[in-house]
């Protein structure tokens, strides 16, 4: 009898496992606290409670989320809105289904010894810029300042995902995030007093980062839409949990770092900064934030990042449903 009960329980668990809906999430970058909400949602059972089996794929320098989802390698991706908008204009019909990040963490970090005290001093300088979709906010900023990026006004150094050009004084400024690369400069021994930073938020050129995107065609399937509603609901629960308990969230991230490259101190510090960027967001895309991003990317004069506001169902009411 005991054996029969054990077999029945096994079959029940097996059936339940098979009933869970699979979701593959492609991250924009490597496993770190930038994505803590998703790892927390998985670790705390929030996805499981929604009947989801979520696979989280870390990114890296050779991983472009737009290419992954275009090739069918993920159901949903984390990407910055400028990159997603540019991809949509080129024919990849991406749709924003949630916007966990309310604020931008992007900035230029410069050596004071370069003589830069304000954006007016960028002219004639070499500036490190990330590409692969991350360059769009920078290009918009330079357009706003009236600075050409072909070497006439500023020289753009294609920056790797490190701060070496600044440390080696190959560039006056480099791209950094408030939660990551800026601290790499500090950890390398540079005093904050020797630096000057220009946050995109403060300069009025910030665009939305780290949103969740799916293929528009997939949303025509009610089952897929329902799956994404549950995914967003669980993910935002994970994000709010991470905000409330940042140190615990950082440790969960570390447990999921298969490379062993991350450190506890860096991830805890990063999570503290990330919590500032997700604060105030319930996952819904704020129309004002969206309009600001679109306007910024269209303001490039003769060379805008996008030429028109997205047509079709660029945003979707999944978050509204998830919040019900």
mmCIF file of C-alpha atoms in Angstrom:
data_model
loop_
_atom_site.group_PDB
_atom_site.id
_atom_site.type_symbol
_atom_site.label_atom_id
_atom_site.label_comp_id
_atom_site.label_asym_id
_atom_site.label_seq_id
_atom_site.Cartn_x
_atom_site.Cartn_y
_atom_site.Cartn_z
ATOM 1 C CA UNK A 1 0.000 0.000 0.000
ATOM 2 C CA UNK A 2 2.841 2.343 0.921
ATOM 3 C CA UNK A 3 4.523 1.587 -2.389
ATOM 4 C CA UNK A 4 1.306 2.400 -4.257
ATOM 5 C CA UNK A 5 0.966 5.719 -2.429
ATOM 6 C CA UNK A 6 4.575 6.566 -3.189
ATOM 7 C CA UNK A 7 4.002 5.768 -6.860
ATOM 8 C CA UNK A 8 0.852 7.871 -6.894
ATOM 9 C CA UNK A 9 2.678 10.805 -5.353
ATOM 10 C CA UNK A 10 5.505 10.442 -7.856
ATOM 11 C CA UNK A 11 3.034 10.457 -10.734
ATOM 12 C CA UNK A 12 1.306 13.517 -9.288
ATOM 13 C CA UNK A 13 4.580 15.387 -9.030
ATOM 14 C CA UNK A 14 5.583 14.266 -12.520
ATOM 15 C CA UNK A 15 2.265 15.396 -13.954
ATOM 16 C CA UNK A 16 2.599 18.748 -12.185
ATOM 17 C CA UNK A 17 6.110 19.215 -13.575
ATOM 18 C CA UNK A 18 4.890 18.477 -17.082
ATOM 19 C CA UNK A 19 2.035 20.920 -16.657
ATOM 20 C CA UNK A 20 4.372 23.840 -15.906
ATOM 21 C CA UNK A 21 4.789 26.245 -18.815
ATOM 22 C CA UNK A 22 8.356 26.714 -19.980
ATOM 23 C CA UNK A 23 9.726 30.241 -20.357
ATOM 24 C CA UNK A 24 13.228 31.109 -21.534
ATOM 25 C CA UNK A 25 14.549 34.516 -20.505
ATOM 26 C CA UNK A 26 17.639 35.949 -22.184
ATOM 27 C CA UNK A 27 19.514 38.506 -20.094
ATOM 28 C CA UNK A 28 21.342 41.486 -21.535
ATOM 29 C CA UNK A 29 24.562 40.763 -19.659
ATOM 30 C CA UNK A 30 26.259 38.240 -17.388
ATOM 31 C CA UNK A 31 24.800 36.957 -14.131
ATOM 32 C CA UNK A 32 24.904 39.889 -11.720
ATOM 33 C CA UNK A 33 22.646 41.930 -9.453
ATOM 34 C CA UNK A 34 21.450 43.935 -12.450
ATOM 35 C CA UNK A 35 19.068 40.997 -12.962
ATOM 36 C CA UNK A 36 18.463 40.104 -9.326
ATOM 37 C CA UNK A 37 14.663 40.274 -9.563
ATOM 38 C CA UNK A 38 14.522 37.297 -11.913
ATOM 39 C CA UNK A 39 16.880 35.166 -9.856
ATOM 40 C CA UNK A 40 14.981 36.051 -6.677
ATOM 41 C CA UNK A 41 11.674 35.140 -8.330
ATOM 42 C CA UNK A 42 13.121 31.748 -9.243
ATOM 43 C CA UNK A 43 14.757 31.121 -5.856
ATOM 44 C CA UNK A 44 11.685 32.158 -3.856
ATOM 45 C CA UNK A 45 9.335 29.984 -5.899
ATOM 46 C CA UNK A 46 7.405 32.902 -7.416
ATOM 47 C CA UNK A 47 7.644 31.447 -10.922
ATOM 48 C CA UNK A 48 6.714 27.990 -9.711
ATOM 49 C CA UNK A 49 3.654 29.425 -7.957
ATOM 50 C CA UNK A 50 2.555 30.841 -11.312
ATOM 51 C CA UNK A 51 2.944 27.459 -13.010
ATOM 52 C CA UNK A 52 6.132 28.438 -14.806
ATOM 53 C CA UNK A 53 9.425 26.690 -15.390
ATOM 54 C CA UNK A 54 11.787 29.591 -16.158
ATOM 55 C CA UNK A 55 15.234 29.160 -17.670
ATOM 56 C CA UNK A 56 17.439 32.236 -17.258
ATOM 57 C CA UNK A 57 20.171 32.561 -19.883
ATOM 58 C CA UNK A 58 23.058 34.862 -18.981
ATOM 59 C CA UNK A 59 24.332 37.219 -21.653
ATOM 60 C CA UNK A 60 27.783 38.537 -22.376
ATOM 61 C CA UNK A 61 29.845 40.575 -24.843
ATOM 62 C CA UNK A 62 29.004 38.219 -27.711
ATOM 63 C CA UNK A 63 25.286 37.916 -26.938
ATOM 64 C CA UNK A 64 22.780 40.331 -28.486
ATOM 65 C CA UNK A 65 19.298 39.797 -27.005
ATOM 66 C CA UNK A 66 17.607 41.007 -30.199
ATOM 67 C CA UNK A 67 19.451 38.392 -32.234
ATOM 68 C CA UNK A 68 18.663 35.657 -29.724
ATOM 69 C CA UNK A 69 14.923 36.316 -29.774
ATOM 70 C CA UNK A 70 14.905 36.781 -33.552
ATOM 71 C CA UNK A 71 16.417 33.324 -33.865
ATOM 72 C CA UNK A 72 13.884 31.762 -31.504
ATOM 73 C CA UNK A 73 16.377 31.233 -28.711
ATOM 74 C CA UNK A 74 14.261 32.950 -26.058
ATOM 75 C CA UNK A 75 10.633 33.780 -25.322
ATOM 76 C CA UNK A 76 11.458 37.074 -23.649
ATOM 77 C CA UNK A 77 14.591 39.217 -23.431
ATOM 78 C CA UNK A 78 15.974 41.992 -21.263
ATOM 79 C CA UNK A 79 17.134 44.911 -23.376
ATOM 80 C CA UNK A 80 17.432 48.677 -23.390
ATOM 81 C CA UNK A 81 14.633 50.517 -25.168
ATOM 82 C CA UNK A 82 16.911 52.344 -27.662
ATOM 83 C CA UNK A 83 18.225 49.003 -28.886
ATOM 84 C CA UNK A 84 14.725 47.514 -29.069
ATOM 85 C CA UNK A 85 13.333 50.562 -30.887
ATOM 86 C CA UNK A 86 16.163 50.531 -33.396
ATOM 87 C CA UNK A 87 15.637 46.805 -33.987
ATOM 88 C CA UNK A 88 11.907 47.320 -34.480
ATOM 89 C CA UNK A 89 12.498 50.044 -37.046
ATOM 90 C CA UNK A 90 14.728 47.594 -38.922
ATOM 91 C CA UNK A 91 11.919 45.026 -39.018
ATOM 92 C CA UNK A 92 12.195 43.014 -35.803
ATOM 93 C CA UNK A 93 8.737 43.466 -34.285
ATOM 94 C CA UNK A 94 9.580 43.657 -30.587
ATOM 95 C CA UNK A 95 7.031 44.685 -27.979
ATOM 96 C CA UNK A 96 7.702 45.989 -24.477
ATOM 97 C CA UNK A 97 5.650 43.973 -21.980
ATOM 98 C CA UNK A 98 7.125 45.371 -18.756
ATOM 99 C CA UNK A 99 9.544 48.055 -17.584
ATOM 100 C CA UNK A 100 11.110 47.116 -14.220
ATOM 101 C CA UNK A 101 13.747 49.872 -14.475
ATOM 102 C CA UNK A 102 12.338 53.353 -13.870
ATOM 103 C CA UNK A 103 15.629 55.279 -14.033
ATOM 104 C CA UNK A 104 18.824 55.112 -16.066
ATOM 105 C CA UNK A 105 22.149 54.145 -14.516
ATOM 106 C CA UNK A 106 24.239 55.211 -17.495
ATOM 107 C CA UNK A 107 26.878 57.922 -17.302
ATOM 108 C CA UNK A 108 30.216 59.114 -18.637
ATOM 109 C CA UNK A 109 33.043 58.999 -16.122
ATOM 110 C CA UNK A 110 35.937 61.351 -16.848
ATOM 111 C CA UNK A 111 39.352 62.118 -15.421
ATOM 112 C CA UNK A 112 39.489 65.645 -14.036
ATOM 113 C CA UNK A 113 43.041 65.963 -15.300
ATOM 114 C CA UNK A 114 41.649 65.862 -18.847
ATOM 115 C CA UNK A 115 40.306 69.354 -18.283
ATOM 116 C CA UNK A 116 36.663 68.363 -18.572
ATOM 117 C CA UNK A 117 34.391 70.226 -16.193
ATOM 118 C CA UNK A 118 31.157 70.207 -18.229
ATOM 119 C CA UNK A 119 29.790 68.654 -21.432
ATOM 120 C CA UNK A 120 31.000 71.768 -23.260
ATOM 121 C CA UNK A 121 34.529 70.446 -22.735
ATOM 122 C CA UNK A 122 33.930 67.181 -24.627
ATOM 123 C CA UNK A 123 34.977 68.789 -27.907
ATOM 124 C CA UNK A 124 38.395 67.615 -28.980
ATOM 125 C CA UNK A 125 38.394 64.720 -26.534
ATOM 126 C CA UNK A 126 38.357 60.948 -26.937
ATOM 127 C CA UNK A 127 35.299 59.335 -25.372
ATOM 128 C CA UNK A 128 34.849 55.625 -24.728
ATOM 129 C CA UNK A 129 31.523 54.273 -25.952
ATOM 130 C CA UNK A 130 29.885 50.861 -25.750
ATOM 131 C CA UNK A 131 28.361 49.552 -28.950
ATOM 132 C CA UNK A 132 26.116 46.577 -29.689
ATOM 133 C CA UNK A 133 22.992 48.682 -29.140
ATOM 134 C CA UNK A 134 24.338 50.602 -26.142
ATOM 135 C CA UNK A 135 25.661 53.471 -28.237
ATOM 136 C CA UNK A 136 22.273 55.008 -29.063
ATOM 137 C CA UNK A 137 21.830 57.137 -25.921
ATOM 138 C CA UNK A 138 25.375 58.475 -26.336
ATOM 139 C CA UNK A 139 24.847 59.355 -29.999
ATOM 140 C CA UNK A 140 21.620 61.140 -29.105
ATOM 141 C CA UNK A 141 23.450 63.136 -26.428
ATOM 142 C CA UNK A 142 26.199 64.189 -28.828
ATOM 143 C CA UNK A 143 23.577 65.233 -31.380
ATOM 144 C CA UNK A 144 21.879 67.308 -28.712
ATOM 145 C CA UNK A 145 25.203 68.984 -27.913
ATOM 146 C CA UNK A 146 25.845 69.601 -31.601
ATOM 147 C CA UNK A 147 29.010 67.502 -31.558
ATOM 148 C CA UNK A 148 29.945 65.326 -34.521
ATOM 149 C CA UNK A 149 31.197 61.856 -33.618
ATOM 150 C CA UNK A 150 33.256 61.263 -36.762
ATOM 151 C CA UNK A 151 36.414 62.692 -35.198
ATOM 152 C CA UNK A 152 35.632 66.240 -36.231
ATOM 153 C CA UNK A 153 34.421 67.239 -32.756
ATOM 154 C CA UNK A 154 34.905 64.156 -30.607
ATOM 155 C CA UNK A 155 36.766 60.936 -31.221
ATOM 156 C CA UNK A 156 34.741 57.862 -30.325
ATOM 157 C CA UNK A 157 36.741 54.963 -28.961
ATOM 158 C CA UNK A 158 34.868 51.679 -29.260
ATOM 159 C CA UNK A 159 35.051 50.626 -25.633
ATOM 160 C CA UNK A 160 35.161 47.045 -24.482
ATOM 161 C CA UNK A 161 33.121 46.146 -21.439
ATOM 162 C CA UNK A 162 35.807 47.384 -19.090
ATOM 163 C CA UNK A 163 37.321 50.709 -18.026
ATOM 164 C CA UNK A 164 40.839 50.142 -19.332
ATOM 165 C CA UNK A 165 40.792 53.141 -21.724
ATOM 166 C CA UNK A 166 40.330 55.479 -18.752
ATOM 167 C CA UNK A 167 42.857 53.732 -16.532
ATOM 168 C CA UNK A 168 45.395 53.711 -19.349
ATOM 169 C CA UNK A 169 44.496 57.305 -20.272
ATOM 170 C CA UNK A 170 43.561 56.397 -23.816
ATOM 171 C CA UNK A 171 40.283 58.271 -23.348
ATOM 172 C CA UNK A 172 39.272 61.297 -21.316
ATOM 173 C CA UNK A 173 35.952 59.659 -20.444
ATOM 174 C CA UNK A 174 34.460 56.198 -20.620
ATOM 175 C CA UNK A 175 30.950 54.791 -20.440
ATOM 176 C CA UNK A 176 30.043 53.475 -17.004
ATOM 177 C CA UNK A 177 26.978 52.374 -15.105
ATOM 178 C CA UNK A 178 26.286 53.685 -11.621
ATOM 179 C CA UNK A 179 26.107 50.117 -10.371
ATOM 180 C CA UNK A 180 29.078 48.538 -12.095
ATOM 181 C CA UNK A 181 31.892 50.081 -14.132
ATOM 182 C CA UNK A 182 32.164 53.260 -12.061
ATOM 183 C CA UNK A 183 33.104 51.089 -9.100
ATOM 184 C CA UNK A 184 35.640 49.223 -11.222
ATOM 185 C CA UNK A 185 37.426 52.549 -11.665
ATOM 186 C CA UNK A 186 37.346 53.159 -7.912
ATOM 187 C CA UNK A 187 38.475 49.604 -7.152
ATOM 188 C CA UNK A 188 41.411 50.128 -9.534
ATOM 189 C CA UNK A 189 42.714 52.775 -7.163
ATOM 190 C CA UNK A 190 41.380 55.990 -8.680
ATOM 191 C CA UNK A 191 40.022 58.412 -6.095
ATOM 192 C CA UNK A 192 36.484 59.748 -6.601
ATOM 193 C CA UNK A 193 38.025 63.205 -6.145
ATOM 194 C CA UNK A 194 39.978 62.653 -9.361
ATOM 195 C CA UNK A 195 36.828 61.924 -11.349
ATOM 196 C CA UNK A 196 33.877 63.844 -12.711
ATOM 197 C CA UNK A 197 30.727 62.035 -13.772
ATOM 198 C CA UNK A 198 27.877 63.035 -16.055
ATOM 199 C CA UNK A 199 24.710 61.044 -15.498
ATOM 200 C CA UNK A 200 22.425 60.753 -18.487
ATOM 201 C CA UNK A 201 19.479 61.348 -16.155
ATOM 202 C CA UNK A 202 20.946 64.675 -15.004
ATOM 203 C CA UNK A 203 21.767 65.738 -18.559
ATOM 204 C CA UNK A 204 18.206 65.178 -19.755
ATOM 205 C CA UNK A 205 19.182 62.498 -22.269
ATOM 206 C CA UNK A 206 18.354 59.360 -20.289
ATOM 207 C CA UNK A 207 16.493 56.594 -22.092
ATOM 208 C CA UNK A 208 14.798 53.541 -20.640
ATOM 209 C CA UNK A 209 16.944 50.543 -19.779
ATOM 210 C CA UNK A 210 16.327 46.892 -18.886
ATOM 211 C CA UNK A 211 12.799 46.363 -20.107
ATOM 212 C CA UNK A 212 11.204 43.025 -20.999
ATOM 213 C CA UNK A 213 10.529 42.410 -24.698
ATOM 214 C CA UNK A 214 8.788 39.703 -26.711
ATOM 215 C CA UNK A 215 7.965 39.197 -30.382
ATOM 216 C CA UNK A 216 4.730 40.915 -31.326
ATOM 217 C CA UNK A 217 3.495 37.939 -33.358
ATOM 218 C CA UNK A 218 3.688 35.658 -30.319
ATOM 219 C CA UNK A 219 1.202 37.808 -28.421
ATOM 220 C CA UNK A 220 -1.513 36.801 -30.882
ATOM 221 C CA UNK A 221 -1.523 33.440 -29.099
ATOM 222 C CA UNK A 222 -3.722 33.741 -25.960
ATOM 223 C CA UNK A 223 -1.738 30.980 -24.268
ATOM 224 C CA UNK A 224 1.533 32.844 -24.780
ATOM 225 C CA UNK A 225 -0.013 36.086 -23.577
ATOM 226 C CA UNK A 226 -1.304 34.377 -20.437
ATOM 227 C CA UNK A 227 2.130 32.873 -19.838
ATOM 228 C CA UNK A 228 3.718 36.331 -20.082
ATOM 229 C CA UNK A 229 1.156 37.821 -17.683
ATOM 230 C CA UNK A 230 2.169 35.245 -15.108
ATOM 231 C CA UNK A 231 5.855 35.748 -15.880
ATOM 232 C CA UNK A 232 5.649 39.525 -15.407
ATOM 233 C CA UNK A 233 3.650 39.166 -12.196
ATOM 234 C CA UNK A 234 6.200 36.795 -10.676
ATOM 235 C CA UNK A 235 9.165 38.814 -11.959
ATOM 236 C CA UNK A 236 7.920 42.060 -10.445
ATOM 237 C CA UNK A 237 7.310 40.259 -7.163
ATOM 238 C CA UNK A 238 10.934 39.174 -7.377
ATOM 239 C CA UNK A 239 12.079 42.728 -8.037
ATOM 240 C CA UNK A 240 10.209 44.187 -5.092
ATOM 241 C CA UNK A 241 11.575 41.421 -2.874
ATOM 242 C CA UNK A 242 15.097 42.256 -4.103
ATOM 243 C CA UNK A 243 14.559 45.958 -3.358
ATOM 244 C CA UNK A 244 13.379 45.178 0.163
ATOM 245 C CA UNK A 245 16.197 42.706 0.889
ATOM 246 C CA UNK A 246 19.168 43.757 -1.265
ATOM 247 C CA UNK A 247 21.868 41.788 0.538
ATOM 248 C CA UNK A 248 19.862 38.570 0.366
ATOM 249 C CA UNK A 249 19.156 39.231 -3.313
ATOM 250 C CA UNK A 250 22.862 39.700 -4.007
ATOM 251 C CA UNK A 251 23.640 36.367 -2.359
ATOM 252 C CA UNK A 252 21.000 34.649 -4.496
ATOM 253 C CA UNK A 253 22.672 36.113 -7.575
ATOM 254 C CA UNK A 254 26.034 34.783 -6.416
ATOM 255 C CA UNK A 255 24.542 31.319 -6.006
ATOM 256 C CA UNK A 256 23.554 31.448 -9.678
ATOM 257 C CA UNK A 257 26.910 32.697 -10.974
ATOM 258 C CA UNK A 258 28.323 29.641 -12.685
ATOM 259 C CA UNK A 259 31.555 31.465 -13.584
ATOM 260 C CA UNK A 260 32.570 32.221 -10.010
ATOM 261 C CA UNK A 261 33.791 35.597 -11.237
ATOM 262 C CA UNK A 262 31.516 37.746 -9.089
ATOM 263 C CA UNK A 263 32.321 38.794 -5.538
ATOM 264 C CA UNK A 264 30.013 39.289 -2.578
ATOM 265 C CA UNK A 265 31.099 42.874 -1.928
ATOM 266 C CA UNK A 266 30.632 43.941 -5.550
ATOM 267 C CA UNK A 267 27.250 42.278 -5.927
ATOM 268 C CA UNK A 268 25.910 43.741 -2.685
ATOM 269 C CA UNK A 269 27.093 47.192 -3.716
ATOM 270 C CA UNK A 270 25.577 46.706 -7.158
ATOM 271 C CA UNK A 271 22.240 45.600 -5.743
ATOM 272 C CA UNK A 272 22.120 48.708 -3.585
ATOM 273 C CA UNK A 273 22.484 50.859 -6.713
ATOM 274 C CA UNK A 274 20.084 48.754 -8.791
ATOM 275 C CA UNK A 275 17.378 49.190 -6.150
ATOM 276 C CA UNK A 276 17.532 52.945 -6.820
ATOM 277 C CA UNK A 277 16.788 52.335 -10.504
ATOM 278 C CA UNK A 278 13.861 49.961 -10.022
ATOM 279 C CA UNK A 279 12.321 52.041 -7.240
ATOM 280 C CA UNK A 280 8.971 53.512 -8.225
ATOM 281 C CA UNK A 281 8.229 50.956 -10.922
ATOM 282 C CA UNK A 282 5.421 48.427 -10.665
ATOM 283 C CA UNK A 283 6.412 47.040 -14.045
ATOM 284 C CA UNK A 284 4.092 49.194 -16.130
ATOM 285 C CA UNK A 285 5.659 51.296 -18.864
ATOM 286 C CA UNK A 286 5.117 54.952 -17.951
ATOM 287 C CA UNK A 287 3.847 56.740 -21.100
ATOM 288 C CA UNK A 288 5.852 59.852 -20.209
ATOM 289 C CA UNK A 289 9.078 57.838 -19.900
ATOM 290 C CA UNK A 290 8.317 56.124 -23.191
ATOM 291 C CA UNK A 291 7.554 59.410 -24.983
ATOM 292 C CA UNK A 292 10.766 60.934 -23.612
ATOM 293 C CA UNK A 293 12.815 58.022 -24.902
ATOM 294 C CA UNK A 294 11.227 58.111 -28.353
ATOM 295 C CA UNK A 295 11.657 61.881 -28.604
ATOM 296 C CA UNK A 296 15.294 61.643 -27.552
ATOM 297 C CA UNK A 297 16.078 59.029 -30.175
ATOM 298 C CA UNK A 298 14.338 60.999 -32.909
ATOM 299 C CA UNK A 299 16.177 64.217 -32.088
ATOM 300 C CA UNK A 300 19.382 63.357 -33.866
ATOM 301 C CA UNK A 301 19.073 65.951 -36.603
ATOM 302 C CA UNK A 302 20.292 64.444 -39.868
ATOM 303 C CA UNK A 303 21.263 61.206 -38.138
ATOM 304 C CA UNK A 304 18.543 60.178 -35.644
ATOM 305 C CA UNK A 305 18.618 56.772 -33.988
ATOM 306 C CA UNK A 306 15.048 56.171 -35.191
ATOM 307 C CA UNK A 307 13.162 58.133 -37.818
ATOM 308 C CA UNK A 308 9.611 57.657 -36.571
ATOM 309 C CA UNK A 309 7.664 56.625 -33.514
ATOM 310 C CA UNK A 310 7.004 52.871 -33.567
ATOM 311 C CA UNK A 311 3.893 51.792 -35.391
ATOM 312 C CA UNK A 312 1.626 48.995 -34.258
ATOM 313 C CA UNK A 313 1.323 47.520 -30.788
ATOM 314 C CA UNK A 314 4.669 48.676 -29.418
ATOM 315 C CA UNK A 315 3.452 48.341 -25.845
ATOM 316 C CA UNK A 316 1.108 45.717 -24.496
ATOM 317 C CA UNK A 317 -1.250 45.623 -21.542
ATOM 318 C CA UNK A 318 0.369 42.556 -20.028
ATOM 319 C CA UNK A 319 1.549 44.448 -16.951
ATOM 320 C CA UNK A 320 -1.953 45.845 -16.404
ATOM 321 C CA UNK A 321 -3.284 42.310 -16.393
ATOM 322 C CA UNK A 322 -0.471 41.125 -14.154
ATOM 323 C CA UNK A 323 -1.319 43.830 -11.613
ATOM 324 C CA UNK A 324 -4.991 42.879 -11.418
#
